[in-house]
Coordinates of C-alpha atoms in Angstrom, one line a residue:
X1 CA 103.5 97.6 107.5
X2 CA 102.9 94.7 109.5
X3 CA 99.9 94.4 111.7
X4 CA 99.4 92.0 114.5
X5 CA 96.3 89.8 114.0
X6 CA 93.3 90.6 116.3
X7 CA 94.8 94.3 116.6
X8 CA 103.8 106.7 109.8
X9 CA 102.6 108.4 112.0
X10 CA 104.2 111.5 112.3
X11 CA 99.8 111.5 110.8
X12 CA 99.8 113.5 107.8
X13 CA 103.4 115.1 108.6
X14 CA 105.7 113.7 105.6
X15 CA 109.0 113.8 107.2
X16 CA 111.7 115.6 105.1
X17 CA 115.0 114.8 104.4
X18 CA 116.7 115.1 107.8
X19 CA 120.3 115.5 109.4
X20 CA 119.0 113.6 112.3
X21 CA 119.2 109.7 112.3
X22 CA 115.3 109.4 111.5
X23 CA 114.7 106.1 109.7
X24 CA 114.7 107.2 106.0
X25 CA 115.5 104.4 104.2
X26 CA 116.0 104.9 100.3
X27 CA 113.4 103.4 98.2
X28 CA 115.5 101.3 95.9
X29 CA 117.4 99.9 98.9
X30 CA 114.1 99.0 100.6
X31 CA 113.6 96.9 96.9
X32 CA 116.4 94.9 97.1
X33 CA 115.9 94.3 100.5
X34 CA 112.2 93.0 100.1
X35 CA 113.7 90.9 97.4
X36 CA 115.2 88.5 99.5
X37 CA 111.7 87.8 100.2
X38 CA 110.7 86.9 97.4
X39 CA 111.3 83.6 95.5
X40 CA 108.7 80.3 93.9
X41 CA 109.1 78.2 96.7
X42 CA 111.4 76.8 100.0
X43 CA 113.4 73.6 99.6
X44 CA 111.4 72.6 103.0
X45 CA 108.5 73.1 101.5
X46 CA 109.0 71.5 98.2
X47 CA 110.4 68.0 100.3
X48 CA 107.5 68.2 102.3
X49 CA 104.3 69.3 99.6
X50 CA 105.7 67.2 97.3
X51 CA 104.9 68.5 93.7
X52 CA 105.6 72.1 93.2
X53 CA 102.6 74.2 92.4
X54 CA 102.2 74.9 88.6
X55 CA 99.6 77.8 89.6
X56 CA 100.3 80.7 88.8
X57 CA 100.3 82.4 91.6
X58 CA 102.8 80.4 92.9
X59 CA 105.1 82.8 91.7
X60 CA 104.6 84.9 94.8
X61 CA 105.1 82.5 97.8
X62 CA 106.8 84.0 100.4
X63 CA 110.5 83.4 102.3
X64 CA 113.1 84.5 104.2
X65 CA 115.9 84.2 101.9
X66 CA 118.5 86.0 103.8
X67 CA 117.2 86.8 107.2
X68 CA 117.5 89.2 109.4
X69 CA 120.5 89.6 110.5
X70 CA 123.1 87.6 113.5
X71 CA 121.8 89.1 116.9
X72 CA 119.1 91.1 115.9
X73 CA 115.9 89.8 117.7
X74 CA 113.6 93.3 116.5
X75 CA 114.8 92.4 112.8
X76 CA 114.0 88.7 113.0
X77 CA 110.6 89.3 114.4
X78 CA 109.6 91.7 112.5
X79 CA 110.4 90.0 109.0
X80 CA 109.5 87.0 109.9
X81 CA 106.0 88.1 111.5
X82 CA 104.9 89.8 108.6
X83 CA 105.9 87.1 106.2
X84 CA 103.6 84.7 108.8
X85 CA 101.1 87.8 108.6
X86 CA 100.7 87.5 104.6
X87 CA 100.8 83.8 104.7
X88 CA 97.9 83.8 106.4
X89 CA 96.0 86.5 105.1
X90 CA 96.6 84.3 101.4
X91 CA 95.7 81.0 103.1
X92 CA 92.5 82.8 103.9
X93 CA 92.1 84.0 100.3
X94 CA 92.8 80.4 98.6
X95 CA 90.4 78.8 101.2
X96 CA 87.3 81.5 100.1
X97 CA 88.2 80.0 96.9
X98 CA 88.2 76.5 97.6
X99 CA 91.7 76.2 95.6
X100 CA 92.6 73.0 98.4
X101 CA 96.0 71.9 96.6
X102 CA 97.1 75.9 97.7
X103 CA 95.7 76.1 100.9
X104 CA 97.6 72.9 101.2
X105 CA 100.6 73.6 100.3
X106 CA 100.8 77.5 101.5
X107 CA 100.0 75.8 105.0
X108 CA 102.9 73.3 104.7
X109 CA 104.8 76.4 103.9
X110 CA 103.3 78.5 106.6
X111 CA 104.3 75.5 109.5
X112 CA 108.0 75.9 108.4
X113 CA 107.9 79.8 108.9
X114 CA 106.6 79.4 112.0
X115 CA 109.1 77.0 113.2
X116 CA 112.0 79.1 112.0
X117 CA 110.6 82.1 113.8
X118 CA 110.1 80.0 116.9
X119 CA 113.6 78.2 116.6
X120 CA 115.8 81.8 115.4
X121 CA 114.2 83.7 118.0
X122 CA 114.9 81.6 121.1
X123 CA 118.8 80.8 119.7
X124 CA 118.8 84.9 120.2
X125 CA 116.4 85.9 122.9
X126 CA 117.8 86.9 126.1
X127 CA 114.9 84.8 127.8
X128 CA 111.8 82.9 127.2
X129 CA 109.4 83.1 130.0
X130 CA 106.6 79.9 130.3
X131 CA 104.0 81.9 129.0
X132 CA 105.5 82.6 125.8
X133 CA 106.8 78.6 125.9
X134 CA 103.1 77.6 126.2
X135 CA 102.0 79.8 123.0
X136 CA 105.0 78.4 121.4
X137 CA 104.0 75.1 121.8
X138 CA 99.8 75.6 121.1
X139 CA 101.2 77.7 117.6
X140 CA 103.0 74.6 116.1
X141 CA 100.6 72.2 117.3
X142 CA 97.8 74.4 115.2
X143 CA 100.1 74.3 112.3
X144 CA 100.3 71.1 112.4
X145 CA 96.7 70.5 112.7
X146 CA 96.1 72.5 109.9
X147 CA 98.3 71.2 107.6
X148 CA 97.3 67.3 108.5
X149 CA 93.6 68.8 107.2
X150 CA 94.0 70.3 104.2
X151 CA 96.2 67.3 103.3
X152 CA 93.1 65.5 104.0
X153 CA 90.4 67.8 101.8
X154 CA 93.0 67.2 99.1
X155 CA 91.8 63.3 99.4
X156 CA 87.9 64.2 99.9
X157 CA 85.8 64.5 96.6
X158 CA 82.3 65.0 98.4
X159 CA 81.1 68.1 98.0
X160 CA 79.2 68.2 101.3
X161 CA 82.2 66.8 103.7
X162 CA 84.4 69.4 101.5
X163 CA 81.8 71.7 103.0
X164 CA 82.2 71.0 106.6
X165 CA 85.8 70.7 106.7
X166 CA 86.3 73.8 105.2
X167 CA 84.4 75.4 108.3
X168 CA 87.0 73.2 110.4
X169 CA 90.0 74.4 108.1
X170 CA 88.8 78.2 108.2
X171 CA 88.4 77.5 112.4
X172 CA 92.2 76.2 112.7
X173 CA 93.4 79.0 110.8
X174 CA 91.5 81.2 112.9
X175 CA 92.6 80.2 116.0
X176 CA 96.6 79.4 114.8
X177 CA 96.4 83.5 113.9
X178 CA 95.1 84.3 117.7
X179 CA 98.0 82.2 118.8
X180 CA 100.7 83.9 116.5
X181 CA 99.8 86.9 117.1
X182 CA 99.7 86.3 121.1
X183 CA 103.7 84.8 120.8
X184 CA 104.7 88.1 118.3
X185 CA 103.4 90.2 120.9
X186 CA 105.1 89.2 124.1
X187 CA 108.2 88.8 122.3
X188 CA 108.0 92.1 120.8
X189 CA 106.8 93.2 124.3
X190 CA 109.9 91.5 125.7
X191 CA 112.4 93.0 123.1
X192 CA 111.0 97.0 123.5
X193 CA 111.2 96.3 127.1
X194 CA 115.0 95.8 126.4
X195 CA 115.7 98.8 124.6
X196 CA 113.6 100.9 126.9
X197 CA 116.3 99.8 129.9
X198 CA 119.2 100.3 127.6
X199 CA 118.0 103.7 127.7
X200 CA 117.5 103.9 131.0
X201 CA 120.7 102.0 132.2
X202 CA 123.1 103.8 129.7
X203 CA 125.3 106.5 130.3
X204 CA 126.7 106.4 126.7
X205 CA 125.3 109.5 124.4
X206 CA 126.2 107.8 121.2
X207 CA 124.0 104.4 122.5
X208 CA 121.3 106.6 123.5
X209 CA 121.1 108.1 120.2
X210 CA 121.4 105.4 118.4
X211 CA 118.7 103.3 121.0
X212 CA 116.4 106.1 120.3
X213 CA 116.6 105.9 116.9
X214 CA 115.5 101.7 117.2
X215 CA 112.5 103.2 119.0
X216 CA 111.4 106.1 116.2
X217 CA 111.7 103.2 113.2
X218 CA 109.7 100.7 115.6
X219 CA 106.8 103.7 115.6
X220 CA 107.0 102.8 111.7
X221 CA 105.6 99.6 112.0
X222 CA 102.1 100.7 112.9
X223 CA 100.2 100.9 116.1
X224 CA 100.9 97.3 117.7
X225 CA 104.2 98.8 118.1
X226 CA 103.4 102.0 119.3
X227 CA 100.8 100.5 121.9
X228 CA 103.8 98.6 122.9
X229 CA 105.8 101.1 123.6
X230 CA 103.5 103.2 125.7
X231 CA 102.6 99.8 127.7
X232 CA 106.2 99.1 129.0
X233 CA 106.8 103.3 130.0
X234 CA 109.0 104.2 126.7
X235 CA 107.5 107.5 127.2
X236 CA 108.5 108.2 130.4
X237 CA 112.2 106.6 129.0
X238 CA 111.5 109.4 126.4
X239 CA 110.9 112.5 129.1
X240 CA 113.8 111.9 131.0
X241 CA 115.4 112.2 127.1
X242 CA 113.5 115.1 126.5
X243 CA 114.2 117.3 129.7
X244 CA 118.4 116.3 129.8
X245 CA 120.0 118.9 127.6
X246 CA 123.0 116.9 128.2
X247 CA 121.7 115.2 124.5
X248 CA 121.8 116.4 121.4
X249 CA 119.2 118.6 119.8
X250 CA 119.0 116.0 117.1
X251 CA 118.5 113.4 120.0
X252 CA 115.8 115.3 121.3
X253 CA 114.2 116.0 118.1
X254 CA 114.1 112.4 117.8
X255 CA 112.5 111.6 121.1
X256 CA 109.8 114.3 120.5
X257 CA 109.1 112.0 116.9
X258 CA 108.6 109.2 118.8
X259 CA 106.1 111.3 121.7
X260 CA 104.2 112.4 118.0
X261 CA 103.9 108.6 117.0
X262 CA 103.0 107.1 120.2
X263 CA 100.3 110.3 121.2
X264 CA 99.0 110.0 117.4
X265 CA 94.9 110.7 117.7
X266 CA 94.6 108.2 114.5
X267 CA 95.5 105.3 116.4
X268 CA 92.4 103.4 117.6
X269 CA 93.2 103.0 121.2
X270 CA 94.2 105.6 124.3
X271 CA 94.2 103.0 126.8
X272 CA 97.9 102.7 126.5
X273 CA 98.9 105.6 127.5
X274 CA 97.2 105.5 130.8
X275 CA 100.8 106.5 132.4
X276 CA 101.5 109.8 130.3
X277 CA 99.9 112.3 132.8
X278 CA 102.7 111.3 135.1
X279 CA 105.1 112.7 133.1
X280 CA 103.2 114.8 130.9
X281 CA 104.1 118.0 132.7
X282 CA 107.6 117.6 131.6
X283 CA 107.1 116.7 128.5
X284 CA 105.5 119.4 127.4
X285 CA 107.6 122.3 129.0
X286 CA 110.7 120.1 126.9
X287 CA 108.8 120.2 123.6
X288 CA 107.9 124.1 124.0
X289 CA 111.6 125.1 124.9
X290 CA 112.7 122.4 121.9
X291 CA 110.3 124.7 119.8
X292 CA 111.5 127.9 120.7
X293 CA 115.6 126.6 120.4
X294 CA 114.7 124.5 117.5
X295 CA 118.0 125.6 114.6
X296 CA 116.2 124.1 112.0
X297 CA 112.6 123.4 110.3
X298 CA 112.7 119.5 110.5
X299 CA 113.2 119.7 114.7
X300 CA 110.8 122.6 115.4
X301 CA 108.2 120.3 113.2
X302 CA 108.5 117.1 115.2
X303 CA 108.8 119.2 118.7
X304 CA 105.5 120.8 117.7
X305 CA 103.5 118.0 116.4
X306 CA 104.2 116.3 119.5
X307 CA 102.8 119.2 121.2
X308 CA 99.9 119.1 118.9
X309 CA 99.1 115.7 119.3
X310 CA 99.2 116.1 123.1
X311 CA 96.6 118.9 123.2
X312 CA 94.2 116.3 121.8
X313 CA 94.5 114.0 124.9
X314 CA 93.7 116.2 127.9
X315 CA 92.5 119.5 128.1
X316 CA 95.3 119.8 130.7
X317 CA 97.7 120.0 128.0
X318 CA 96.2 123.0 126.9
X319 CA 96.4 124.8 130.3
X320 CA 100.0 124.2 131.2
X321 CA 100.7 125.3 127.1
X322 CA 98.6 128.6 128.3
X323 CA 101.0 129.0 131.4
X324 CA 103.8 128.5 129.5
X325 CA 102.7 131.5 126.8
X326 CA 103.6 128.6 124.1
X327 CA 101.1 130.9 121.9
X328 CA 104.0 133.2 122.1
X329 CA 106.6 131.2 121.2
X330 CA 104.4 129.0 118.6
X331 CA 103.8 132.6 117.2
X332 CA 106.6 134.2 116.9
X333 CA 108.4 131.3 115.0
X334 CA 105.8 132.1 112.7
X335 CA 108.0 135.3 111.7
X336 CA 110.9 133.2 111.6
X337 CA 111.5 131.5 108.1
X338 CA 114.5 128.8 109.3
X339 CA 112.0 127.3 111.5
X340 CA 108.3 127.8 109.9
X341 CA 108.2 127.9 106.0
X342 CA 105.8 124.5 105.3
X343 CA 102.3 124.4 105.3
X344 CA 102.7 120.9 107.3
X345 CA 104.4 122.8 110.5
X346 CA 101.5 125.7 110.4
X347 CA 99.1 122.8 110.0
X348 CA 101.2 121.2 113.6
X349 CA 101.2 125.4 114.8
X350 CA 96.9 126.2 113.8
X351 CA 96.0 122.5 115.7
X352 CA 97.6 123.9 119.1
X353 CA 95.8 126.8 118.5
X354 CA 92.8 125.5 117.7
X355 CA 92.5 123.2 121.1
X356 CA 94.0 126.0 123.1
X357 CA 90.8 128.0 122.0
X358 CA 88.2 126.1 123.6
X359 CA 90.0 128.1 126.9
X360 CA 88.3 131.7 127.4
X361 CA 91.6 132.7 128.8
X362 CA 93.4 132.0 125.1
X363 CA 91.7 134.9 123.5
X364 CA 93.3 137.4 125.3
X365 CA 96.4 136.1 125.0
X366 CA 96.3 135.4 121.2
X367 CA 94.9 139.5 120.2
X368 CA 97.6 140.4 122.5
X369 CA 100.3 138.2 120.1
X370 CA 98.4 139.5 117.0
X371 CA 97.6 136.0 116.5
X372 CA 94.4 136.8 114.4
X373 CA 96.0 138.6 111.6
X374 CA 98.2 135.3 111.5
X375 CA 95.0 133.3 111.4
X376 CA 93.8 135.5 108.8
X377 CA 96.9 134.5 106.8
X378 CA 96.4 130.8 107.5
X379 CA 93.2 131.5 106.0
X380 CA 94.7 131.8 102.4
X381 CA 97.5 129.1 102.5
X382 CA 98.6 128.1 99.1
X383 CA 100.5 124.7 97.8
X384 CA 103.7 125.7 96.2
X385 CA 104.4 122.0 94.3
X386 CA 100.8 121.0 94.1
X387 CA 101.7 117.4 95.4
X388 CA 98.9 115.8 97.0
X389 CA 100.2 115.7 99.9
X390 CA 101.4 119.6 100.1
X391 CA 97.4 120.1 99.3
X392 CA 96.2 118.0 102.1
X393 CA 97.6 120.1 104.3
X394 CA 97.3 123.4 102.6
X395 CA 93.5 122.4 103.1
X396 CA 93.7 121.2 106.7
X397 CA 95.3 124.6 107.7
X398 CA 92.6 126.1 106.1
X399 CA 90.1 124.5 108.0
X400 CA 91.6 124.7 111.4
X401 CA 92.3 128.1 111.0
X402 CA 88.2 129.3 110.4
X403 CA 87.6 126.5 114.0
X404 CA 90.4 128.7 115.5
X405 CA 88.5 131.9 114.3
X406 CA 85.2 130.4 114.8
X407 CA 85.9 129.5 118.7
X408 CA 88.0 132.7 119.5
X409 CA 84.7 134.5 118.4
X410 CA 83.1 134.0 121.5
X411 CA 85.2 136.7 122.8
X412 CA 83.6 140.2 121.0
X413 CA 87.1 141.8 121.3
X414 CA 88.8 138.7 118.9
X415 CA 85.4 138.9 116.7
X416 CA 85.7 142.8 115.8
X417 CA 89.8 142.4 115.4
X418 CA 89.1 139.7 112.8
X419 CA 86.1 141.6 111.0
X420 CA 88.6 144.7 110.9
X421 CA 91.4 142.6 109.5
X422 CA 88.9 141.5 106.5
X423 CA 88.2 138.1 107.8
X424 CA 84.9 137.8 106.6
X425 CA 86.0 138.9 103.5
X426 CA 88.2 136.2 103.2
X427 CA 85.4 133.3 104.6
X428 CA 82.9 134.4 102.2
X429 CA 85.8 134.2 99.2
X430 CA 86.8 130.5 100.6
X431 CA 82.7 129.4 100.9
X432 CA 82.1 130.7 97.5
X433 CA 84.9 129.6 95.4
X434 CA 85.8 126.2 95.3
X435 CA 89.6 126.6 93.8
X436 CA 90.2 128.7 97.2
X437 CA 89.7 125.7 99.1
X438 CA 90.7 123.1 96.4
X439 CA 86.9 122.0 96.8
X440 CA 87.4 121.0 100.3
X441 CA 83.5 120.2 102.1
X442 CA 85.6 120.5 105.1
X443 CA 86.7 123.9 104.5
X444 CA 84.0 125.0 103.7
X445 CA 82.2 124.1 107.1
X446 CA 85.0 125.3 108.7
X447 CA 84.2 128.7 107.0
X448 CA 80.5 128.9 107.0
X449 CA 80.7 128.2 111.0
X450 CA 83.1 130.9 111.4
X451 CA 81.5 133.2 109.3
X452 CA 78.0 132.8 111.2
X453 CA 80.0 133.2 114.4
X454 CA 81.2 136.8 113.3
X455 CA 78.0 137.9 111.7
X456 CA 76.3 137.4 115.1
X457 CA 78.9 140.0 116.6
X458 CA 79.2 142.4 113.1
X459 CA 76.2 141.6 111.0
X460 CA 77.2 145.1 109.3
X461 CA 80.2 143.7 108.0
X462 CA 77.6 141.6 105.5
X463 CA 76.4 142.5 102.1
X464 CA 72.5 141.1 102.3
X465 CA 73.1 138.7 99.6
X466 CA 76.0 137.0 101.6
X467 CA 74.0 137.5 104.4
X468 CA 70.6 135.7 102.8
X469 CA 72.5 133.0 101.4
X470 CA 75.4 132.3 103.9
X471 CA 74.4 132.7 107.0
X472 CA 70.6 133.2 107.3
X473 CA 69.6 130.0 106.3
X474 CA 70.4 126.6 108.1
X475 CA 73.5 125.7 107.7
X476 CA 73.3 122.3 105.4
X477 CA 71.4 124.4 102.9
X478 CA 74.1 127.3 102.6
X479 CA 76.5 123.9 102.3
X480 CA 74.6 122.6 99.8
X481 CA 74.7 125.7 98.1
X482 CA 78.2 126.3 98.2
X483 CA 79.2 123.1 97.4
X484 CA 77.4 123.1 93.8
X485 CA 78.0 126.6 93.5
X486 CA 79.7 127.4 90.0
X487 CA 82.9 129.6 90.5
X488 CA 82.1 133.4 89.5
X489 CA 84.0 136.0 88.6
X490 CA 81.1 138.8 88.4

């Protein structure tokens, strides 16, 4: 995944094989097409460097055999930036090393990937404004400087000039990364931008589809992408997607992937998204009726991992889900197999849940639904391939259903439903057997927290060892002594 210097995720939601146009692309095709990559060295490069590299890691320099195809700016870009990406990153590596005949030659190399880009992309861009013109012209100019350098450490024999002009070398390099990674984003910028008003301007469902598509496998490339995307209003683009049910469900499905990429709490910045309250309304009551319409699995899952990742940017969220008794709907597809039968769509189901709790209003609502006893069943989700993956989120279901429990316990009427469903049971089963909870420390807070919250309510519902060594005592010790507990069957 390429990463923009200086800067998946439906996050820990494996996307399944899919009838909608979701960017799946088959490993062994992916192979071949990374092989065009991949060759000892560009004819450029050998005229220019002279001498081809004996090294043995020469076998891994980098080029664009192929290319990206006629007319496809995003393609070129993309490729080409993170070929420019690794060259730099290994230029770094050789330069640690003080190997100068490869940091010479790798930056010879580097100069005609940059010129490539710069001359491929403007034969195909729509427009270059002067800004990007300018970073054009201060990229090659560092390239150029840093190639006439290392050409000269290759000449220098003196340890202590070798020294100082390293410092120069590892400056130009430094600076020639801020400048590349300045022009990739403006033209990336300048590109989204494009496909955002394609949306916008076309009346075509076929070239909205297939436009929203470009977006979803753009969210693939990491977060530069996605802040990119937020910056030039693709999600309002997206809402208007959202709330037509003139589009398809797959469509829509599709749009509500690319709200759970762009809203993703594991990127590092929120900044971008400034703009999304605007619209957020909107978005939301689309992504609860796409839930509660959703014909299969794979659409309810991206509609409600939107919706989860939404709930963690504004407690507003939660309110309008609350208005829109979403616990209702998100519980009832609970019952319904077709739409709920992964532990990775209850782990998107238990995270709205678990942010809707921090409102006193959602406790009522949830013992009205008989949302405990479906907590309480959370409570003892199992893997059924025992892929890690599967187990991740077997575990993080686990854990935000005890916070669920744990918060909804403030209220003395969800507290006394959960002891009289067994729930403490259950808690003091997951703190003091690891295989319950895979030997997750996270679960196991999770649990002791919960369990502590419903002993303060129903201390009779403890035996007084459980009570002595669970909940009486500060909480890091009964961690501590769960956590090297050995399992017991007595």
């Amino acid at each position: 995944m390429m990463a923009l210097p200086g800067g998946r995720h439906l996050d820990s939601v494996p996307l399944p094989g899919q009838r909608l146009h979701l960017m799946q692309v088959d490993s062994v095709q992916r192979w071949m097409e990374d092989l065009k990559l991949m060759t000892e060295c560009e004819c450029m490069c050998v005229l220019q460097a002279k001498p081809i590299s004996l090294e043995e890691d020469a076998q891994g320099d980098l080029i664009l055999a192929g290319g990206p195809g006629p007319g496809d700016p995003l393609q070129l870009l993309l490729k080409r930036g993170w070929v420019i990406s690794t060259e730099l990153r290994r230029i770094g590596q050789k330069l640690a090393q003080e190997r100068w005949a490869r940091v010479h030659s790798m930056s010879v190399r580097l100069t005609c990937h940059a010129r490539s880009m710069v001359s491929e992309y403007s034969a195909v861009s729509r427009n270059s404004s002067q800004e990007m013109g300018q970073i054009e012209k201060l990229l090659m100019e560092k390239c150029s400087e840093l190639s006439a350098v290392t050409e000269r450490c290759l000449q220098v024999e003196n340890e202590h000039v070798l020294t100082s002009m390293k410092a120069c070398v590892s400056e130009t390099l430094s600076t020639l990364g801020q400048h590349f990674g300045q022009l990739l984003e403006l033209a990336l910028t300048q590109e989204v931008q494009a496909l955002v008003r394609k949306i916008d301007a076309s009346d075509n469902i076929h070239t909205t589809e297939s436009t929203t598509g470009n977006l979803f496998s753009l969210t693939q490339e990491g977060a530069p992408l996605c802040r990119i995307i937020a910056r030039v209003d693709g999600v309002l683009c997206l809402a208007d997607i959202l709330t037509d049910d003139s589009h398809s469900e797959a469509t829509r499905a599709e749009a509500a992937a690319v709200v759970a990429q762009v809203t993703s709490p594991h990127l590092p910045f929120t900044q971008h998204l400034s703009s999304f309250p605007e619209s957020m309304e909107e978005i939301v009551t689309a992504l609860v009726k796409l839930c509660q319409e959703a014909s299969s699995g794979e659409v309810f899952l991206l509609a409600s991992a939107a919706l989860a990742n939404i709930t963690f940017l504004d407690t507003m969220a939660c309110e309008m889900l609350l208005q829109l008794n979403a616990i209702r709907v998100l519980l009832e597809a609970c019952g319904d197999k077709q739409r709920v039968d992964t532990p990775y769509t209850r782990d998107q189901i238990v995270t709205i849940l678990a942010n809707m709790s921090v409102l006193e209003q959602c406790a009522s609502d949830i013992v009205q639904e008989n949302g405990v006893q479906l907590i309480m069943g959370m409570l003892s989700e199992k893997p059924r391939s025992g892929t890690p993956a599967e187990v991740a989120a077997c575990e993080r279901v686990q854990q935000k259903a005890a916070v669920t429990l744990a918060r909804l316990s403030r209220d003395p009427d969800v507290a006394r439903e959960a002891v009289r469903l067994s729930c403490m049971s259950r808690l003091i089963e997951l703190c003091r057997s690891p295989s319950e909870r895979n030997s997750s420390d996270a679960v196991l807070v999770a649990c002791l927290a919960a369990l502590r919250r419903l002993a303060g309510v129903c201390p009779e519902g403890l035996q007084d060892s459980d009570f002595q060594q669970l909940v009486q005592p500060r909480l890091v010790d009964s961690f501590l002594l769960c956590s090297n507990m050995e399992e017991s069957f007595v």
